[in-house]
Amino acid sequence: MPLVREVDSPHLGRSMAEYPTDSELQRLLERSRAGDADAWSALVAKLQGLVYSVPRRYRLDEDDAGDVFMTTFQALHRNLDRLESGRALPRWLATTAARESLRLLRLKSRTTSDVPLEEIIAEEDADAEAETVRSDDALRVRRALEGMAGRCRDLLSALYSDEDTPYADIAAHLGMPVGAIGPTRARCLDKLRKMLESEGFFG
């Protein structure tokens, strides 16, 4: 099975509605564990945006973000036999990427030489946990969006993808007037908020 050898700024424009389901992650994890190279490549492709977004939120540059990306997936490859649940995979990756990002930041700043090791570890664990919570929240929003009706799902995915697409292009793609985007977005966001409330997202 090929490892992740290099990174060329993974594209983050995957719409929220295209995020892999738990069952899909479980299937790819099991096949990757069995040595299926195609499944491993698919797993990396589907989760690369999540992993790459972590070092970018820490404002690491392209090269360092690429190092975090590669190190994180290499760690996943080494630990495939230890991971049983596809549902837990995004959280595991987010935590691993956060810790690697923090490690690189500390190496660059060189501010930890006088700090006790146990304090560094405790702080990194706390920061990694906070990053994981943010990733979990994003994942829950993506999955709620998957359950929405087609028009709302497509509109919100287009508006909040990583690509800065002009309203005119979105309107043309969805076959709706530009002036209808704002009111439709408001209604769709209200529906999404109610869906998340019913799942205890804001509790």
CSV table of C-alpha atoms in Angstrom, one decimal, residues 26-155:
chain,number,residue,atom,x,y,z
A,26,GLN,CA,-15.8,2.4,8.1
A,27,ARG,CA,-15.7,0.6,4.7
A,28,LEU,CA,-12.6,2.4,3.6
A,29,LEU,CA,-10.8,1.9,6.9
A,30,GLU,CA,-11.5,-1.9,6.8
A,31,ARG,CA,-10.3,-2.2,3.2
A,32,SER,CA,-7.2,-0.1,3.9
A,33,ARG,CA,-6.4,-2.2,6.9
A,34,ALA,CA,-6.6,-5.3,4.6
A,35,GLY,CA,-4.0,-3.7,2.3
A,36,ASP,CA,-6.3,-2.3,-0.4
A,37,ALA,CA,-4.3,0.6,-2.0
A,38,ASP,CA,-7.3,2.1,-3.8
A,39,ALA,CA,-9.2,2.3,-0.5
A,40,TRP,CA,-6.3,3.9,1.2
A,41,SER,CA,-6.0,6.5,-1.6
A,42,ALA,CA,-9.7,7.2,-1.4
A,43,LEU,CA,-9.5,7.6,2.4
A,44,VAL,CA,-6.7,10.1,2.1
A,45,ALA,CA,-8.6,12.0,-0.6
A,46,LYS,CA,-11.8,12.2,1.4
A,47,LEU,CA,-10.1,13.4,4.6
A,48,GLN,CA,-7.3,15.5,3.2
A,49,GLY,CA,-9.3,18.8,3.6
A,50,LEU,CA,-10.0,18.1,7.3
A,51,VAL,CA,-6.3,17.3,8.0
A,52,TYR,CA,-4.9,20.2,5.9
A,53,SER,CA,-7.2,22.7,7.5
A,54,VAL,CA,-5.7,22.2,10.9
A,55,PRO,CA,-2.2,23.5,10.3
A,56,ARG,CA,-3.6,26.3,8.2
A,57,ARG,CA,-5.7,27.4,11.2
A,58,TYR,CA,-2.5,27.6,13.2
A,59,ARG,CA,-1.2,29.9,10.3
A,60,LEU,CA,1.6,27.5,9.3
A,61,ASP,CA,3.0,28.1,5.9
A,62,GLU,CA,2.4,25.8,2.9
A,63,ASP,CA,5.6,23.8,3.5
A,64,ASP,CA,4.9,23.2,7.2
A,65,ALA,CA,1.2,22.5,6.5
A,66,GLY,CA,2.4,19.9,4.0
A,67,ASP,CA,4.7,18.3,6.6
A,68,VAL,CA,1.8,18.1,9.1
A,69,PHE,CA,-0.4,16.6,6.4
A,70,MET,CA,2.1,13.9,5.5
A,71,THR,CA,3.1,13.1,9.1
A,72,THR,CA,-0.5,12.8,10.1
A,73,PHE,CA,-1.4,10.3,7.4
A,74,GLN,CA,1.8,8.4,7.9
A,75,ALA,CA,0.8,8.1,11.5
A,76,LEU,CA,-2.6,6.9,10.4
A,77,HIS,CA,-1.1,4.3,8.1
A,78,ARG,CA,1.0,2.9,11.0
A,79,ASN,CA,-2.0,2.7,13.3
A,80,LEU,CA,-4.6,1.3,10.9
A,81,ASP,CA,-4.7,-2.0,12.9
A,82,ARG,CA,-5.5,0.0,16.1
A,83,LEU,CA,-8.4,1.9,14.8
A,84,GLU,CA,-11.6,0.0,14.8
A,85,SER,CA,-14.2,2.7,14.2
A,86,GLY,CA,-14.5,4.8,11.0
A,87,ARG,CA,-16.6,7.3,13.0
A,88,ALA,CA,-13.7,8.0,15.3
A,89,LEU,CA,-11.3,8.6,12.4
A,90,PRO,CA,-11.9,12.4,11.8
A,91,ARG,CA,-11.4,13.1,15.5
A,92,TRP,CA,-8.2,11.0,15.6
A,93,LEU,CA,-6.8,12.8,12.6
A,94,ALA,CA,-7.7,16.2,13.9
A,95,THR,CA,-6.0,15.5,17.2
A,96,THR,CA,-2.9,14.1,15.5
A,97,ALA,CA,-2.7,17.1,13.1
A,98,ALA,CA,-3.1,19.6,15.9
A,99,ARG,CA,-0.3,18.0,18.0
A,100,GLU,CA,2.0,18.0,15.0
A,101,SER,CA,1.1,21.6,14.2
A,102,LEU,CA,1.9,22.7,17.8
A,103,ARG,CA,5.2,20.7,17.7
A,104,LEU,CA,6.3,22.6,14.6
A,105,LEU,CA,5.2,26.0,16.1
A,106,ARG,CA,7.2,25.3,19.2
A,107,LEU,CA,10.3,24.3,17.2
A,108,LYS,CA,10.0,27.5,15.3
A,109,SER,CA,9.5,29.8,18.2
A,110,ARG,CA,12.1,28.1,20.4
A,111,THR,CA,10.3,29.4,23.5
A,112,THR,CA,10.0,26.2,25.4
A,113,SER,CA,13.5,25.6,26.5
A,114,ASP,CA,12.8,26.9,30.0
A,115,VAL,CA,9.4,25.4,30.4
A,116,PRO,CA,9.1,22.0,32.2
A,117,LEU,CA,8.3,19.1,29.9
A,118,GLU,CA,5.1,18.2,31.8
A,119,GLU,CA,3.7,21.7,31.3
A,120,ILE,CA,4.5,21.6,27.6
A,121,ILE,CA,2.7,18.2,27.2
A,122,ALA,CA,-0.3,19.4,29.2
A,123,GLU,CA,-0.6,22.6,27.2
A,124,GLU,CA,-0.3,20.7,23.9
A,125,ASP,CA,-3.0,18.2,25.0
A,126,ALA,CA,-5.3,21.0,25.9
A,127,ASP,CA,-4.8,22.8,22.6
A,128,ALA,CA,-5.2,19.5,20.6
A,129,GLU,CA,-8.4,18.8,22.5
A,130,ALA,CA,-9.7,22.3,21.6
A,131,GLU,CA,-8.8,21.7,18.0
A,132,THR,CA,-10.6,18.3,18.0
A,133,VAL,CA,-13.8,19.9,19.4
A,134,ARG,CA,-13.8,22.4,16.6
A,135,SER,CA,-13.3,19.6,14.1
A,136,ASP,CA,-16.1,17.6,15.7
A,137,ASP,CA,-18.4,20.6,15.5
A,138,ALA,CA,-17.6,21.1,11.8
A,139,LEU,CA,-18.3,17.4,11.1
A,140,ARG,CA,-21.6,17.5,12.9
A,141,VAL,CA,-22.7,20.5,10.8
A,142,ARG,CA,-21.6,18.7,7.6
A,143,ARG,CA,-23.6,15.7,8.5
A,144,ALA,CA,-26.7,17.7,9.4
A,145,LEU,CA,-26.3,19.4,6.0
A,146,GLU,CA,-26.4,16.0,4.3
A,147,GLY,CA,-29.9,15.5,5.6
A,148,MET,CA,-31.3,18.7,4.2
A,149,ALA,CA,-33.4,19.0,1.0
A,150,GLY,CA,-31.5,19.4,-2.2
A,151,ARG,CA,-31.9,23.1,-2.8
A,152,CYS,CA,-30.8,24.1,0.7
A,153,ARG,CA,-28.0,21.6,0.7
A,154,ASP,CA,-26.6,22.7,-2.6
A,155,LEU,CA,-26.9,26.4,-1.8
